[in-house]
Amino acid sequence: MHPDIADILFSKDDIKLRIAMMGRQISADYKDVSLLLVGILKGSAIFLADILREIDADVNYDFVSISSYCGDTSSSGIVRVIKDVDADISGKHVLIVEDIVDTGWTLRLSYLKENLLTRGAESVKVCALLDKPSRRKVEVNIDYIGFVIDDLFVVGYGLDYDGRYRNLPYIGVLKPEVYNRNN
Ligand code: IMP
């Protein structure tokens, strides 16, 4: 285990099993239609790559990049889509893929779902590997959830702290001294 990690919440095998289950569910729900996974960079990249290979359907993928908010910009609604979807979305069933839904501001303030629907997507749903409902500030409907977690800051499997730890094969809780060291 990495020395900065206090506890492993989900091992590599836990994640693999759960994603296989989610993939089976998504395959059943989207059989006979064209599915486009739209991952939100950067955190969702690893999750998207793994769930993609568990989906047995007509599926493609793309990424968007959304500017992160800070301070009170969240309440002023400034969250911008920096990189848009390149793929043609008209008539597609879109599944937004997010690493973790925390406050919900990113999904809400980017208007990603509304935007994709306006541009002709047949349906838009949301799939998140992790959900931290106790931190929610705005209501967000998540259609597929990997794991529900408590109010803990987690890293690994694509999730970072200050650009680090994305490569860990498990999802773990960061030791508090790591934050304190940087603050
Ligand atoms: P939200 O807008 O508050 O829902 O936050 C979503 C984004 O915040 C995620 O896509 C992550 O990039 C980041 N985030 C929230 N909680 C965590 C965490 O525990 N670890 C790492 N990143 C997190």
PDB file of C-alpha atoms and ligand atoms in Angstrom:
ATOM      1  CA  MET A   1       0.000   0.000   0.000  1.00  0.00           C
ATOM      2  CA  HIS A   2       1.205   3.537  -0.795  1.00  0.00           C
ATOM      3  CA  PRO A   3       2.621   5.227   2.369  1.00  0.00           C
ATOM      4  CA  ASP A   4       0.238   8.227   1.972  1.00  0.00           C
ATOM      5  CA  ILE A   5      -2.844   6.017   2.095  1.00  0.00           C
ATOM      6  CA  ALA A   6      -4.557   5.456   5.448  1.00  0.00           C
ATOM      7  CA  ASP A   7      -7.024   2.834   4.355  1.00  0.00           C
ATOM      8  CA  ILE A   8      -8.068   0.943   1.232  1.00  0.00           C
ATOM      9  CA  LEU A   9     -11.813   1.329   0.677  1.00  0.00           C
ATOM     10  CA  PHE A  10     -12.092  -0.729  -2.495  1.00  0.00           C
ATOM     11  CA  SER A  11      -9.437  -3.128  -3.730  1.00  0.00           C
ATOM     12  CA  LYS A  12      -8.592  -3.747  -7.352  1.00  0.00           C
ATOM     13  CA  ASP A  13     -10.770  -6.887  -7.231  1.00  0.00           C
ATOM     14  CA  ASP A  14     -13.715  -5.074  -5.562  1.00  0.00           C
ATOM     15  CA  ILE A  15     -13.633  -2.487  -8.348  1.00  0.00           C
ATOM     16  CA  LYS A  16     -13.320  -5.089 -11.089  1.00  0.00           C
ATOM     17  CA  LEU A  17     -16.287  -7.080  -9.787  1.00  0.00           C
ATOM     18  CA  ARG A  18     -18.507  -4.049  -9.331  1.00  0.00           C
ATOM     19  CA  ILE A  19     -17.706  -2.687 -12.786  1.00  0.00           C
ATOM     20  CA  ALA A  20     -18.472  -6.052 -14.369  1.00  0.00           C
ATOM     21  CA  MET A  21     -21.907  -5.960 -12.675  1.00  0.00           C
ATOM     22  CA  MET A  22     -22.525  -2.397 -13.835  1.00  0.00           C
ATOM     23  CA  GLY A  23     -21.461  -3.349 -17.351  1.00  0.00           C
ATOM     24  CA  ARG A  24     -23.956  -6.210 -17.442  1.00  0.00           C
ATOM     25  CA  GLN A  25     -26.748  -3.889 -16.331  1.00  0.00           C
ATOM     26  CA  ILE A  26     -25.818  -1.231 -18.893  1.00  0.00           C
ATOM     27  CA  SER A  27     -25.543  -3.869 -21.653  1.00  0.00           C
ATOM     28  CA  ALA A  28     -29.049  -5.072 -20.887  1.00  0.00           C
ATOM     29  CA  ASP A  29     -30.481  -1.545 -20.701  1.00  0.00           C
ATOM     30  CA  TYR A  30     -28.897  -0.438 -23.988  1.00  0.00           C
ATOM     31  CA  LYS A  31     -29.140  -3.575 -26.111  1.00  0.00           C
ATOM     32  CA  ASP A  32     -30.344  -2.794 -29.662  1.00  0.00           C
ATOM     33  CA  VAL A  33     -29.405   0.936 -29.505  1.00  0.00           C
ATOM     34  CA  SER A  34     -26.277   3.013 -30.127  1.00  0.00           C
ATOM     35  CA  LEU A  35     -24.640   4.070 -26.888  1.00  0.00           C
ATOM     36  CA  LEU A  36     -22.097   6.866 -26.471  1.00  0.00           C
ATOM     37  CA  LEU A  37     -20.152   7.060 -23.224  1.00  0.00           C
ATOM     38  CA  VAL A  38     -19.091  10.634 -22.459  1.00  0.00           C
ATOM     39  CA  GLY A  39     -16.406  10.731 -19.783  1.00  0.00           C
ATOM     40  CA  ILE A  40     -15.623  13.860 -17.812  1.00  0.00           C
ATOM     41  CA  LEU A  41     -11.847  14.398 -17.819  1.00  0.00           C
ATOM     42  CA  LYS A  42      -9.614  13.614 -16.156  1.00  0.00           C
ATOM     43  CA  GLY A  43     -10.843  11.530 -13.254  1.00  0.00           C
ATOM     44  CA  SER A  44     -13.204   9.281 -15.208  1.00  0.00           C
ATOM     45  CA  ALA A  45     -10.694   8.104 -17.833  1.00  0.00           C
ATOM     46  CA  ILE A  46      -9.684   4.887 -16.079  1.00  0.00           C
ATOM     47  CA  PHE A  47     -13.228   4.018 -15.033  1.00  0.00           C
ATOM     48  CA  LEU A  48     -14.483   4.656 -18.578  1.00  0.00           C
ATOM     49  CA  ALA A  49     -11.780   2.479 -20.116  1.00  0.00           C
ATOM     50  CA  ASP A  50     -12.696  -0.406 -17.827  1.00  0.00           C
ATOM     51  CA  ILE A  51     -16.491  -0.174 -18.005  1.00  0.00           C
ATOM     52  CA  LEU A  52     -16.357   0.216 -21.793  1.00  0.00           C
ATOM     53  CA  ARG A  53     -14.888  -3.279 -22.021  1.00  0.00           C
ATOM     54  CA  GLU A  54     -17.669  -4.707 -19.840  1.00  0.00           C
ATOM     55  CA  ILE A  55     -20.405  -3.383 -22.126  1.00  0.00           C
ATOM     56  CA  ASP A  56     -21.716  -5.776 -24.720  1.00  0.00           C
ATOM     57  CA  ALA A  57     -23.596  -3.352 -26.988  1.00  0.00           C
ATOM     58  CA  ASP A  58     -23.041  -0.958 -29.899  1.00  0.00           C
ATOM     59  CA  VAL A  59     -20.882   1.511 -27.954  1.00  0.00           C
ATOM     60  CA  ASN A  60     -18.460   4.357 -28.629  1.00  0.00           C
ATOM     61  CA  TYR A  61     -16.892   6.879 -26.269  1.00  0.00           C
ATOM     62  CA  ASP A  62     -15.771  10.484 -26.085  1.00  0.00           C
ATOM     63  CA  PHE A  63     -14.600  12.915 -23.413  1.00  0.00           C
ATOM     64  CA  VAL A  64     -15.501  16.398 -22.257  1.00  0.00           C
ATOM     65  CA  SER A  65     -13.449  18.644 -20.038  1.00  0.00           C
ATOM     66  CA  ILE A  66     -15.142  20.940 -17.569  1.00  0.00           C
ATOM     67  CA  SER A  67     -13.450  23.817 -15.772  1.00  0.00           C
ATOM     68  CA  SER A  68     -13.450  23.302 -12.047  1.00  0.00           C
ATOM     69  CA  TYR A  69     -14.987  25.887  -9.771  1.00  0.00           C
ATOM     70  CA  CYS A  70     -13.316  27.333  -6.711  1.00  0.00           C
ATOM     71  CA  GLY A  71     -14.361  29.483  -3.799  1.00  0.00           C
ATOM     72  CA  ASP A  72     -17.823  30.903  -4.262  1.00  0.00           C
ATOM     73  CA  THR A  73     -17.832  30.534  -8.054  1.00  0.00           C
ATOM     74  CA  SER A  74     -19.941  27.445  -7.506  1.00  0.00           C
ATOM     75  CA  SER A  75     -22.775  29.585  -6.238  1.00  0.00           C
ATOM     76  CA  SER A  76     -22.338  32.071  -9.072  1.00  0.00           C
ATOM     77  CA  GLY A  77     -22.693  29.253 -11.595  1.00  0.00           C
ATOM     78  CA  ILE A  78     -19.372  29.565 -13.408  1.00  0.00           C
ATOM     79  CA  VAL A  79     -18.485  26.102 -14.645  1.00  0.00           C
ATOM     80  CA  ARG A  80     -17.495  25.929 -18.295  1.00  0.00           C
ATOM     81  CA  VAL A  81     -17.173  23.109 -20.784  1.00  0.00           C
ATOM     82  CA  ILE A  82     -13.574  23.503 -22.013  1.00  0.00           C
ATOM     83  CA  LYS A  83     -13.508  20.528 -24.354  1.00  0.00           C
ATOM     84  CA  ASP A  84     -16.745  19.519 -26.002  1.00  0.00           C
ATOM     85  CA  VAL A  85     -17.893  16.193 -27.448  1.00  0.00           C
ATOM     86  CA  ASP A  86     -16.415  15.570 -30.916  1.00  0.00           C
ATOM     87  CA  ALA A  87     -18.698  12.665 -31.814  1.00  0.00           C
ATOM     88  CA  ASP A  88     -22.049  13.184 -33.519  1.00  0.00           C
ATOM     89  CA  ILE A  89     -24.613  12.867 -30.763  1.00  0.00           C
ATOM     90  CA  SER A  90     -27.844  13.186 -32.694  1.00  0.00           C
ATOM     91  CA  GLY A  91     -29.992  10.127 -32.162  1.00  0.00           C
ATOM     92  CA  LYS A  92     -27.473   8.630 -29.705  1.00  0.00           C
ATOM     93  CA  HIS A  93     -28.188   7.366 -26.250  1.00  0.00           C
ATOM     94  CA  VAL A  94     -25.603   9.104 -24.086  1.00  0.00           C
ATOM     95  CA  LEU A  95     -24.239   7.958 -20.762  1.00  0.00           C
ATOM     96  CA  ILE A  96     -22.205  10.591 -18.922  1.00  0.00           C
ATOM     97  CA  VAL A  97     -19.380   8.876 -17.023  1.00  0.00           C
ATOM     98  CA  GLU A  98     -18.128  10.598 -13.877  1.00  0.00           C
ATOM     99  CA  ASP A  99     -15.542   9.406 -11.350  1.00  0.00           C
ATOM    100  CA  ILE A 100     -17.297  10.757  -8.270  1.00  0.00           C
ATOM    101  CA  VAL A 101     -20.320  12.923  -7.545  1.00  0.00           C
ATOM    102  CA  ASP A 102     -19.630  15.038  -4.496  1.00  0.00           C
ATOM    103  CA  THR A 103     -21.516  18.364  -4.159  1.00  0.00           C
ATOM    104  CA  GLY A 104     -23.150  17.835  -7.554  1.00  0.00           C
ATOM    105  CA  TRP A 105     -22.108  21.281  -8.782  1.00  0.00           C
ATOM    106  CA  THR A 106     -19.990  20.017 -11.707  1.00  0.00           C
ATOM    107  CA  LEU A 107     -22.859  18.118 -13.290  1.00  0.00           C
ATOM    108  CA  ARG A 108     -25.448  20.743 -12.481  1.00  0.00           C
ATOM    109  CA  LEU A 109     -23.599  23.910 -13.421  1.00  0.00           C
ATOM    110  CA  SER A 110     -22.077  22.544 -16.623  1.00  0.00           C
ATOM    111  CA  TYR A 111     -25.604  21.919 -17.951  1.00  0.00           C
ATOM    112  CA  LEU A 112     -24.003  18.969 -19.719  1.00  0.00           C
ATOM    113  CA  LYS A 113     -27.132  16.851 -19.696  1.00  0.00           C
ATOM    114  CA  GLU A 114     -29.374  19.647 -20.975  1.00  0.00           C
ATOM    115  CA  ASN A 115     -26.774  20.619 -23.572  1.00  0.00           C
ATOM    116  CA  LEU A 116     -26.533  17.092 -24.995  1.00  0.00           C
ATOM    117  CA  LEU A 117     -30.311  16.753 -25.151  1.00  0.00           C
ATOM    118  CA  THR A 118     -30.658  20.097 -26.949  1.00  0.00           C
ATOM    119  CA  ARG A 119     -28.159  18.854 -29.522  1.00  0.00           C
ATOM    120  CA  GLY A 120     -30.277  15.851 -30.391  1.00  0.00           C
ATOM    121  CA  ALA A 121     -29.243  13.067 -28.011  1.00  0.00           C
ATOM    122  CA  GLU A 122     -32.036  10.520 -27.755  1.00  0.00           C
ATOM    123  CA  SER A 123     -31.482  10.085 -24.017  1.00  0.00           C
ATOM    124  CA  VAL A 124     -28.894  11.200 -21.457  1.00  0.00           C
ATOM    125  CA  LYS A 125     -28.176   9.311 -18.250  1.00  0.00           C
ATOM    126  CA  VAL A 126     -25.415   9.504 -15.659  1.00  0.00           C
ATOM    127  CA  CYS A 127     -23.061   6.779 -14.430  1.00  0.00           C
ATOM    128  CA  ALA A 128     -20.721   7.476 -11.504  1.00  0.00           C
ATOM    129  CA  LEU A 129     -18.203   5.120  -9.942  1.00  0.00           C
ATOM    130  CA  LEU A 130     -18.524   6.794  -6.538  1.00  0.00           C
ATOM    131  CA  ASP A 131     -21.287   8.757  -4.866  1.00  0.00           C
ATOM    132  CA  LYS A 132     -20.814  10.885  -1.733  1.00  0.00           C
ATOM    133  CA  PRO A 133     -24.478  11.784  -1.017  1.00  0.00           C
ATOM    134  CA  SER A 134     -23.749  13.366   2.373  1.00  0.00           C
ATOM    135  CA  ARG A 135     -21.857  16.167   0.586  1.00  0.00           C
ATOM    136  CA  ARG A 136     -24.567  16.972  -1.927  1.00  0.00           C
ATOM    137  CA  LYS A 137     -25.457  20.655  -2.377  1.00  0.00           C
ATOM    138  CA  VAL A 138     -27.648  20.304  -5.464  1.00  0.00           C
ATOM    139  CA  GLU A 139     -29.832  17.431  -6.502  1.00  0.00           C
ATOM    140  CA  VAL A 140     -28.336  15.265  -9.236  1.00  0.00           C
ATOM    141  CA  ASN A 141     -29.949  12.180 -10.644  1.00  0.00           C
ATOM    142  CA  ILE A 142     -27.419   9.342 -10.958  1.00  0.00           C
ATOM    143  CA  ASP A 143     -28.704   6.363 -12.910  1.00  0.00           C
ATOM    144  CA  TYR A 144     -25.804   3.950 -12.278  1.00  0.00           C
ATOM    145  CA  ILE A 145     -23.694   4.103  -9.105  1.00  0.00           C
ATOM    146  CA  GLY A 146     -20.658   1.938  -8.375  1.00  0.00           C
ATOM    147  CA  PHE A 147     -20.211   2.543  -4.658  1.00  0.00           C
ATOM    148  CA  VAL A 148     -21.739   4.934  -2.149  1.00  0.00           C
ATOM    149  CA  ILE A 149     -19.124   6.306   0.263  1.00  0.00           C
ATOM    150  CA  ASP A 150     -19.044   8.453   3.395  1.00  0.00           C
ATOM    151  CA  ASP A 151     -17.648  11.958   3.502  1.00  0.00           C
ATOM    152  CA  LEU A 152     -14.024  10.945   2.907  1.00  0.00           C
ATOM    153  CA  PHE A 153     -11.464  12.288   0.456  1.00  0.00           C
ATOM    154  CA  VAL A 154     -10.414   9.355  -1.666  1.00  0.00           C
ATOM    155  CA  VAL A 155      -7.748   8.863  -4.316  1.00  0.00           C
ATOM    156  CA  GLY A 156      -6.665   6.185  -6.747  1.00  0.00           C
ATOM    157  CA  TYR A 157      -8.166   4.542  -9.802  1.00  0.00           C
ATOM    158  CA  GLY A 158      -8.187   7.884 -11.650  1.00  0.00           C
ATOM    159  CA  LEU A 159      -8.979  10.095  -8.653  1.00  0.00           C
ATOM    160  CA  ASP A 160      -6.267  12.527  -7.636  1.00  0.00           C
ATOM    161  CA  TYR A 161      -5.116  14.872  -4.938  1.00  0.00           C
ATOM    162  CA  ASP A 162      -3.048  17.688  -6.436  1.00  0.00           C
ATOM    163  CA  GLY A 163      -2.466  15.659  -9.582  1.00  0.00           C
ATOM    164  CA  ARG A 164      -1.139  12.610  -7.743  1.00  0.00           C
ATOM    165  CA  TYR A 165      -2.299   9.077  -6.926  1.00  0.00           C
ATOM    166  CA  ARG A 166      -4.407   8.545 -10.074  1.00  0.00           C
ATOM    167  CA  ASN A 167      -2.304   5.471 -10.851  1.00  0.00           C
ATOM    168  CA  LEU A 168      -3.129   3.548  -7.681  1.00  0.00           C
ATOM    169  CA  PRO A 169      -5.050   0.400  -8.679  1.00  0.00           C
ATOM    170  CA  TYR A 170      -7.329   0.672  -5.614  1.00  0.00           C
ATOM    171  CA  ILE A 171      -9.450   3.458  -4.070  1.00  0.00           C
ATOM    172  CA  GLY A 172      -8.047   4.626  -0.757  1.00  0.00           C
ATOM    173  CA  VAL A 173      -8.404   7.320   1.871  1.00  0.00           C
ATOM    174  CA  LEU A 174      -5.556   9.820   1.966  1.00  0.00           C
ATOM    175  CA  LYS A 175      -3.746  10.338   5.282  1.00  0.00           C
ATOM    176  CA  PRO A 176      -4.654  13.742   6.799  1.00  0.00           C
ATOM    177  CA  GLU A 177      -0.994  14.685   7.123  1.00  0.00           C
ATOM    178  CA  VAL A 178      -0.762  14.777   3.326  1.00  0.00           C
ATOM    179  CA  TYR A 179      -3.231  17.695   3.229  1.00  0.00           C
ATOM    180  CA  ASN A 180      -1.568  19.370   6.190  1.00  0.00           C
ATOM    181  CA  ARG A 181       1.830  19.066   4.538  1.00  0.00           C
ATOM    182  CA  ASN A 182       0.507  21.030   1.544  1.00  0.00           C
ATOM    183  CA  ASN A 183      -1.493  23.663   3.492  1.00  0.00           C
TER     184      ASN A 183
HETATM  185  P1  IMP B   1     -18.741  17.897  -7.449  1.00  0.00           P
HETATM  186  O1  IMP B   1     -18.891  18.958  -8.498  1.00  0.00           O
HETATM  187  O2  IMP B   1     -18.601  18.487  -6.081  1.00  0.00           O
HETATM  188  O3  IMP B   1     -19.803  16.837  -7.511  1.00  0.00           O
HETATM  189  O4  IMP B   1     -17.327  17.243  -7.640  1.00  0.00           O
HETATM  190  C1  IMP B   1     -16.992  16.447  -8.654  1.00  0.00           C
HETATM  191  C2  IMP B   1     -15.485  16.445  -8.848  1.00  0.00           C
HETATM  192  O5  IMP B   1     -14.729  16.790  -7.665  1.00  0.00           O
HETATM  193  C3  IMP B   1     -15.054  15.041  -9.169  1.00  0.00           C
HETATM  194  O6  IMP B   1     -15.165  14.782 -10.559  1.00  0.00           O
HETATM  195  C4  IMP B   1     -13.625  15.006  -8.672  1.00  0.00           C
HETATM  196  O7  IMP B   1     -12.753  15.493  -9.663  1.00  0.00           O
HETATM  197  C5  IMP B   1     -13.609  15.959  -7.483  1.00  0.00           C
HETATM  198  N1  IMP B   1     -13.747  15.213  -6.208  1.00  0.00           N
HETATM  199  C6  IMP B   1     -14.767  15.229  -5.355  1.00  0.00           C
HETATM  200  N2  IMP B   1     -14.536  14.421  -4.290  1.00  0.00           N
HETATM  201  C7  IMP B   1     -13.325  13.878  -4.506  1.00  0.00           C
HETATM  202  C8  IMP B   1     -12.530  12.925  -3.751  1.00  0.00           C
HETATM  203  O8  IMP B   1     -12.889  12.388  -2.689  1.00  0.00           O
HETATM  204  N3  IMP B   1     -11.330  12.614  -4.306  1.00  0.00           N
HETATM  205  C9  IMP B   1     -10.870  13.135  -5.475  1.00  0.00           C
HETATM  206  N4  IMP B   1     -11.585  14.008  -6.202  1.00  0.00           N
HETATM  207  C10 IMP B   1     -12.806  14.378  -5.723  1.00  0.00           C
END
